[in-house]
Short mmCIF file of C-alpha atoms in Angstrom, two decimals:
data_model
loop_
_atom_site.label_atom_id
_atom_site.label_comp_id
_atom_site.label_asym_id
_atom_site.label_seq_id
_atom_site.Cartn_x
_atom_site.Cartn_y
_atom_site.Cartn_z
CA UNK K 1 41.67 -13.19 -75.00
CA UNK K 2 38.84 -10.99 -76.24
CA UNK K 3 35.22 -11.92 -75.44
CA UNK K 4 34.33 -12.76 -79.05
CA UNK K 5 37.26 -15.12 -79.57
CA UNK K 6 36.75 -16.65 -76.14
CA UNK K 7 33.11 -17.45 -76.91
CA UNK K 8 34.14 -19.26 -80.09
CA UNK K 9 36.96 -21.36 -78.65
CA UNK K 10 34.79 -22.53 -75.73
CA UNK K 11 32.02 -23.95 -77.93
CA UNK K 12 33.58 -27.43 -78.34
CA UNK K 13 33.99 -27.75 -74.56
CA UNK K 14 30.29 -27.11 -74.02
CA UNK K 15 29.52 -30.09 -76.22
CA UNK K 16 31.72 -32.32 -74.05
CA UNK K 17 30.88 -30.97 -70.59
CA UNK K 18 27.21 -30.11 -70.25
CA UNK K 19 26.37 -28.43 -66.96
CA UNK K 20 22.99 -30.17 -66.70
CA UNK K 21 24.71 -33.56 -66.66
CA UNK K 22 26.46 -32.65 -63.40
CA UNK K 23 23.80 -31.72 -60.82
CA UNK K 24 26.38 -30.68 -58.21
CA UNK K 25 27.84 -28.11 -60.63
CA UNK K 26 25.97 -24.94 -59.78
CA UNK K 27 27.88 -22.74 -62.25
CA UNK K 28 30.09 -23.95 -65.08
CA UNK K 29 30.84 -23.44 -68.76
CA UNK K 30 27.24 -22.71 -69.71
CA UNK K 31 26.80 -19.95 -67.16
CA UNK K 32 29.83 -17.89 -68.17
CA UNK K 33 29.90 -16.49 -64.63
CA UNK K 34 32.87 -15.17 -62.65
CA UNK K 35 33.97 -18.62 -61.43
CA UNK K 36 32.95 -22.26 -61.32
CA UNK K 37 30.86 -23.34 -58.33
CA UNK K 38 30.48 -26.95 -57.16
CA UNK K 39 28.10 -27.98 -54.38
CA UNK K 40 29.66 -30.23 -51.75
CA UNK K 41 26.62 -30.53 -49.47
CA UNK K 42 23.65 -28.45 -48.29
CA UNK K 43 25.97 -26.17 -46.30
CA UNK K 44 29.04 -25.77 -48.51
CA UNK K 45 29.75 -24.99 -52.15
CA UNK K 46 33.26 -24.58 -53.55
CA UNK K 47 34.14 -21.58 -55.72
CA UNK K 48 37.06 -22.25 -58.08
CA UNK K 49 38.78 -19.65 -60.24
CA UNK K 50 42.15 -18.92 -61.87
CA UNK K 51 43.80 -15.77 -63.19
CA UNK K 52 47.31 -14.76 -64.25
CA UNK K 53 48.93 -12.13 -66.47
CA UNK K 54 52.18 -10.47 -67.51
CA UNK K 55 53.67 -7.63 -65.41
CA UNK K 56 51.86 -4.29 -65.44
CA UNK K 57 54.17 -2.57 -62.91
CA UNK K 58 57.94 -2.54 -62.41
CA UNK K 59 58.09 -3.46 -58.73
CA UNK K 60 58.01 -7.29 -58.38
CA UNK K 61 56.31 -7.28 -54.96
CA UNK K 62 53.55 -5.00 -56.22
CA UNK K 63 53.14 -7.15 -59.34
CA UNK K 64 52.65 -10.26 -57.21
CA UNK K 65 50.24 -8.49 -54.85
CA UNK K 66 48.14 -7.09 -57.72
CA UNK K 67 47.98 -10.46 -59.45
CA UNK K 68 46.81 -12.10 -56.22
CA UNK K 69 44.21 -9.43 -55.46
CA UNK K 70 42.90 -9.82 -58.98
CA UNK K 71 42.79 -13.62 -58.77
CA UNK K 72 40.81 -13.76 -55.51
CA UNK K 73 38.33 -11.10 -56.63
CA UNK K 74 35.97 -13.60 -58.27
CA UNK K 75 35.50 -15.37 -54.94
CA UNK K 76 34.41 -12.12 -53.30
CA UNK K 77 32.18 -11.20 -56.24
CA UNK K 78 30.29 -14.45 -55.64
CA UNK K 79 29.82 -13.85 -51.93
CA UNK K 80 32.46 -16.32 -50.76
CA UNK K 81 35.59 -16.43 -48.65
CA UNK K 82 39.04 -17.55 -49.85
CA UNK K 83 40.28 -20.81 -48.33
CA UNK K 84 43.11 -22.07 -50.58
CA UNK K 85 45.37 -20.82 -53.37
CA UNK K 86 48.09 -22.25 -55.64
CA UNK K 87 50.66 -20.20 -57.57
CA UNK K 88 50.71 -20.27 -61.38
CA UNK K 89 54.16 -19.14 -62.54
CA UNK K 90 56.11 -18.69 -65.78
CA UNK K 91 59.53 -17.01 -65.44
CA UNK K 92 62.54 -16.49 -67.75
CA UNK K 93 65.60 -18.60 -67.01
CA UNK K 94 67.72 -15.48 -66.52
CA UNK K 95 65.32 -13.71 -64.16
CA UNK K 96 67.13 -13.04 -60.85
CA UNK K 97 65.97 -15.28 -58.02
CA UNK K 98 65.42 -12.29 -55.73
CA UNK K 99 62.93 -10.84 -58.25
CA UNK K 100 61.00 -14.10 -58.43
CA UNK K 101 60.99 -14.31 -54.66
CA UNK K 102 59.54 -10.81 -54.40
CA UNK K 103 56.76 -11.62 -56.87
CA UNK K 104 55.84 -14.71 -54.87
CA UNK K 105 56.09 -12.78 -51.60
CA UNK K 106 53.66 -10.17 -52.92
CA UNK K 107 51.15 -12.87 -53.80
CA UNK K 108 51.63 -14.65 -50.48
CA UNK K 109 51.07 -11.48 -48.44
CA UNK K 110 47.74 -10.88 -50.20
CA UNK K 111 46.58 -14.46 -49.76
CA UNK K 112 47.43 -14.20 -46.07
CA UNK K 113 45.32 -11.03 -45.95
CA UNK K 114 42.33 -12.98 -47.27
CA UNK K 115 42.56 -15.42 -44.36
CA UNK K 116 43.18 -18.29 -46.78
CA UNK K 117 46.34 -20.34 -47.22
CA UNK K 118 48.86 -20.51 -50.06
CA UNK K 119 49.74 -24.19 -50.36
CA UNK K 120 51.97 -24.61 -53.43
CA UNK K 121 51.79 -24.13 -57.18
CA UNK K 122 53.44 -24.88 -60.50
CA UNK K 123 56.31 -23.12 -62.28
CA UNK K 124 57.60 -23.29 -65.87
CA UNK K 125 60.27 -21.44 -67.84
CA UNK K 126 59.01 -18.82 -70.31
CA UNK K 127 60.47 -15.87 -72.19
CA UNK K 128 57.99 -13.42 -70.64
CA UNK K 129 57.08 -13.45 -66.94
CA UNK K 130 53.56 -14.49 -66.03
CA UNK K 131 52.12 -14.84 -62.55
CA UNK K 132 48.77 -15.49 -60.95
CA UNK K 133 46.91 -18.01 -58.84
CA UNK K 134 44.35 -20.75 -58.89
CA UNK K 135 42.00 -19.93 -56.02
CA UNK K 136 39.44 -21.94 -54.10
CA UNK K 137 36.75 -20.31 -52.00
CA UNK K 138 33.67 -21.47 -50.18
CA UNK K 139 30.12 -20.17 -49.84
CA UNK K 140 26.78 -21.41 -48.55
CA UNK K 141 24.85 -22.58 -51.66
CA UNK K 142 21.85 -20.43 -50.70
CA UNK K 143 23.99 -17.30 -50.36
CA UNK K 144 25.85 -17.56 -53.65
CA UNK K 145 25.95 -14.31 -55.66
CA UNK K 146 25.96 -14.42 -59.47
CA UNK K 147 25.65 -11.97 -62.35
CA UNK K 148 22.05 -13.11 -62.86
CA UNK K 149 19.23 -11.87 -60.66
CA UNK K 150 19.31 -8.06 -60.96
CA UNK K 151 15.75 -6.74 -60.49
CA UNK K 152 13.92 -3.76 -61.93
CA UNK K 153 14.21 -0.76 -59.56
CA UNK K 154 17.48 -2.05 -58.04
CA UNK K 155 20.33 0.44 -57.72
CA UNK K 156 23.87 -0.27 -58.95
CA UNK K 157 26.80 0.23 -56.58
CA UNK K 158 30.50 0.29 -57.60
CA UNK K 159 33.25 -0.05 -54.99
CA UNK K 160 36.43 1.04 -56.82
CA UNK K 161 37.22 3.85 -59.28
CA UNK K 162 37.78 3.18 -62.98
CA UNK K 163 40.70 4.05 -65.22
CA UNK K 164 43.41 1.56 -64.26
CA UNK K 165 43.67 0.27 -67.84
CA UNK K 166 44.34 3.71 -69.32
CA UNK K 167 46.83 4.63 -66.59
CA UNK K 168 48.85 1.41 -66.84
CA UNK K 169 48.92 1.76 -70.63
CA UNK K 170 50.28 5.30 -70.25
CA UNK K 171 52.86 3.85 -67.85
CA UNK K 172 54.00 1.37 -70.50
CA UNK K 173 54.33 4.30 -72.93
CA UNK K 174 56.43 6.28 -70.40
CA UNK K 175 53.72 8.94 -70.41
CA UNK K 176 52.25 8.64 -66.91
CA UNK K 177 52.46 10.99 -63.94
CA UNK K 178 54.01 9.14 -60.99
CA UNK K 179 51.26 10.12 -58.54
CA UNK K 180 48.60 8.76 -60.90
CA UNK K 181 50.42 5.45 -61.17
CA UNK K 182 50.91 5.22 -57.42
CA UNK K 183 47.19 5.67 -56.81
CA UNK K 184 46.36 3.09 -59.46
CA UNK K 185 48.73 0.57 -57.85
CA UNK K 186 47.17 1.15 -54.43
CA UNK K 187 43.72 0.58 -55.92
CA UNK K 188 44.76 -2.62 -57.68
CA UNK K 189 46.41 -4.01 -54.54
CA UNK K 190 43.25 -3.48 -52.47
CA UNK K 191 41.21 -6.64 -51.88
CA UNK K 192 37.45 -6.71 -52.46
CA UNK K 193 37.12 -8.61 -49.19
CA UNK K 194 35.62 -5.79 -47.10
CA UNK K 195 33.38 -4.54 -49.90
CA UNK K 196 31.96 -8.04 -50.36
CA UNK K 197 31.36 -8.45 -46.63
CA UNK K 198 29.49 -5.13 -46.45
CA UNK K 199 27.35 -5.81 -49.53
CA UNK K 200 26.34 -9.23 -48.23
CA UNK K 201 24.68 -7.59 -45.21
CA UNK K 202 21.87 -6.15 -47.36
CA UNK K 203 19.47 -7.38 -50.05
CA UNK K 204 21.82 -7.91 -53.00
CA UNK K 205 20.38 -9.56 -56.10
CA UNK K 206 23.43 -9.76 -58.38
CA UNK K 207 27.15 -9.04 -58.20
CA UNK K 208 30.25 -9.15 -60.38
CA UNK K 209 33.74 -7.68 -60.39
CA UNK K 210 35.00 -5.27 -63.04
CA UNK K 211 38.05 -6.76 -64.75
CA UNK K 212 39.14 -7.61 -68.29
CA UNK K 213 35.82 -7.16 -70.07
CA UNK K 214 35.51 -3.55 -68.79
CA UNK K 215 32.72 -1.79 -66.93
CA UNK K 216 30.41 -1.97 -69.94
CA UNK K 217 31.19 -5.61 -70.73
CA UNK K 218 30.57 -6.83 -67.21
CA UNK K 219 27.49 -4.62 -66.84
CA UNK K 220 26.04 -6.04 -70.04
CA UNK K 221 26.69 -9.58 -68.80
CA UNK K 222 24.65 -8.75 -65.70
CA UNK K 223 21.86 -7.13 -67.71
CA UNK K 224 21.72 -10.00 -70.20
CA UNK K 225 21.64 -12.79 -67.64
CA UNK K 226 19.08 -10.92 -65.53
CA UNK K 227 16.84 -10.06 -68.53
CA UNK K 228 16.84 -6.36 -67.61
CA UNK K 229 18.27 -3.07 -68.86
CA UNK K 230 20.90 -1.26 -66.81
CA UNK K 231 21.20 2.51 -66.94
CA UNK K 232 24.58 3.96 -65.90
CA UNK K 233 25.03 7.62 -65.08
CA UNK K 234 28.36 8.93 -66.39
CA UNK K 235 28.33 11.78 -63.87
CA UNK K 236 28.19 9.31 -60.99
CA UNK K 237 30.93 6.97 -62.21
CA UNK K 238 34.20 7.28 -60.22
CA UNK K 239 37.47 7.65 -62.13
CA UNK K 240 41.07 7.71 -60.98
CA UNK K 241 42.81 11.04 -61.33
CA UNK K 242 44.39 11.31 -64.76
CA UNK K 243 42.20 8.68 -66.43
CA UNK K 244 40.43 11.18 -68.71
CA UNK K 245 43.73 12.86 -69.65
CA UNK K 246 45.22 9.54 -70.78
CA UNK K 247 42.00 8.64 -72.58
CA UNK K 248 42.25 11.87 -74.59
CA UNK K 249 45.80 10.82 -75.51
CA UNK K 250 44.42 7.44 -76.73
CA UNK K 251 46.27 5.45 -74.04
CA UNK K 252 44.13 2.36 -74.47
CA UNK K 253 45.28 -1.29 -74.34
CA UNK K 254 44.35 -3.63 -77.18
CA UNK K 255 41.67 -5.20 -75.03
CA UNK K 256 39.65 -1.96 -75.13
CA UNK K 257 39.15 -2.26 -78.90
CA UNK K 258 38.20 -5.94 -78.61
CA UNK K 259 35.68 -5.12 -75.89
CA UNK K 260 34.19 -2.28 -77.90
CA UNK K 261 33.81 -4.42 -81.03
CA UNK K 262 32.05 -7.18 -79.10
CA UNK K 263 29.83 -5.19 -76.72
CA UNK K 264 29.01 -1.93 -78.54
CA UNK K 265 25.88 -3.35 -80.20
CA UNK K 266 24.43 -3.80 -76.71
CA UNK K 267 25.28 -0.33 -75.37
CA UNK K 268 23.49 2.97 -76.04
CA UNK K 269 25.22 6.29 -75.25
CA UNK K 270 23.83 9.77 -74.86
CA UNK K 271 24.92 11.64 -78.04
CA UNK K 272 27.03 14.17 -76.13
CA UNK K 273 29.40 11.62 -74.58
CA UNK K 274 32.84 11.93 -76.29
CA UNK K 275 34.38 8.98 -78.14
CA UNK K 276 37.38 8.81 -75.79
CA UNK K 277 35.07 8.59 -72.77
CA UNK K 278 33.13 5.79 -74.41
CA UNK K 279 36.36 3.92 -75.09
CA UNK K 280 37.43 4.45 -71.47
CA UNK K 281 34.29 2.57 -70.38
CA UNK K 282 35.25 -0.31 -72.69
CA UNK K 283 38.81 -0.43 -71.30
CA UNK K 284 39.85 -3.50 -69.26
CA UNK K 285 40.38 -2.99 -65.55
CA UNK K 286 42.82 -4.98 -63.41
CA UNK K 287 41.66 -5.93 -59.91
CA UNK K 288 38.64 -3.65 -60.28
CA UNK K 289 35.84 -3.14 -57.82
CA UNK K 290 32.57 -4.95 -57.23
CA UNK K 291 29.45 -3.96 -59.15
CA UNK K 292 26.39 -4.95 -57.16
CA UNK K 293 22.67 -4.69 -57.83
CA UNK K 294 20.98 -3.73 -54.56
CA UNK K 295 17.33 -3.37 -53.57
CA UNK K 296 16.52 0.33 -53.27
CA UNK K 297 14.90 -0.46 -49.93
CA UNK K 298 18.36 -1.53 -48.67
CA UNK K 299 20.21 1.52 -49.97
CA UNK K 300 20.01 3.59 -46.78
CA UNK K 301 21.37 0.68 -44.74
CA UNK K 302 24.13 0.05 -47.27
CA UNK K 303 25.21 3.70 -47.22
CA UNK K 304 25.38 3.58 -43.43
CA UNK K 305 27.49 0.41 -43.49
CA UNK K 306 29.99 1.79 -46.01
CA UNK K 307 30.20 5.12 -44.17
CA UNK K 308 30.72 3.40 -40.82
CA UNK K 309 33.79 1.57 -42.14
CA UNK K 310 34.95 4.55 -44.22
CA UNK K 311 34.94 2.30 -47.28
CA UNK K 312 34.53 3.99 -50.67
CA UNK K 313 31.49 3.22 -52.80
CA UNK K 314 29.47 4.94 -55.52
CA UNK K 315 25.83 4.70 -56.61
CA UNK K 316 26.30 4.56 -60.38
CA UNK K 317 23.03 3.45 -61.95
CA UNK K 318 19.65 1.79 -61.84
CA UNK K 319 17.98 -1.31 -63.20
CA UNK K 320 15.01 -0.71 -65.52
CA UNK K 321 12.83 -2.75 -67.83
CA UNK K 322 14.24 -3.71 -71.22
CA UNK K 323 17.56 -5.12 -72.34
CA UNK K 324 21.15 -4.02 -72.80
CA UNK K 325 22.99 -1.10 -71.24
CA UNK K 326 22.62 2.65 -71.62
CA UNK K 327 24.99 5.38 -70.48
CA UNK K 328 23.43 8.77 -69.75
CA UNK K 329 25.27 12.04 -69.16
#
């Protein structure tokens, strides 16, 4: 569901469940953050999230693994660790059992990789397959990361390349190069576990993961909630090979248009940036990387930590005074 429609349909719920009436609820409907967070005691808060979607690849194991990596990402974006997951399944009656088993195996393998446990789930019959997970994580209440808190003079770090949305759309149109799709699948199946662990070792003020609302949507959410302006440098943004080619061919999912319509009033572009590149930045990502706002005093340490573990990362922008988002060449 697009961000504009989602904001409208959630309004009645906010009149029923007011966050300030539940003091243990650290993040809920009002915050619009990556997941809900509920404080258990002074040492433990529970992170709760859910995500599921229709297939974006042909291989059932890869589909399950991507869906699981995507579902647990919110926990890592908030500085937590995964402890428990439940499957959310909708499968056609005539889908072969071996295919369903492979989807579930893909999800289970990824949950095992997190160190958490897959403990059950719920399954219904549906005409179109859908799979994902409800995930529970835990974090110390004082070490919770949110989209709010980015500070002027912070630097923005991104841990995965962009372009998955354009590549998977080209795949659905039978217009993708196999090597481009293989790289996109590998990226989507990669957990944000290590990236989160590395980022948490320095002075991080805000963090989110780049998923359905696109790089620009999620960046604006961080800027808005932090009362700052975020400047992204197009030349520093990482893209998967082939992403620009498919953007020029207008291989954009419907969600890209919905994101653009909702967020474009909050984003300023350098005049020379082409329309297809702008749309690429509004395109939804699946199981995208972490976007973290880091103190510039911590940057040297962070670079050393990422380099030591040979983990990819990119310095993509800065936090400045003002509001909204700007993209410079």
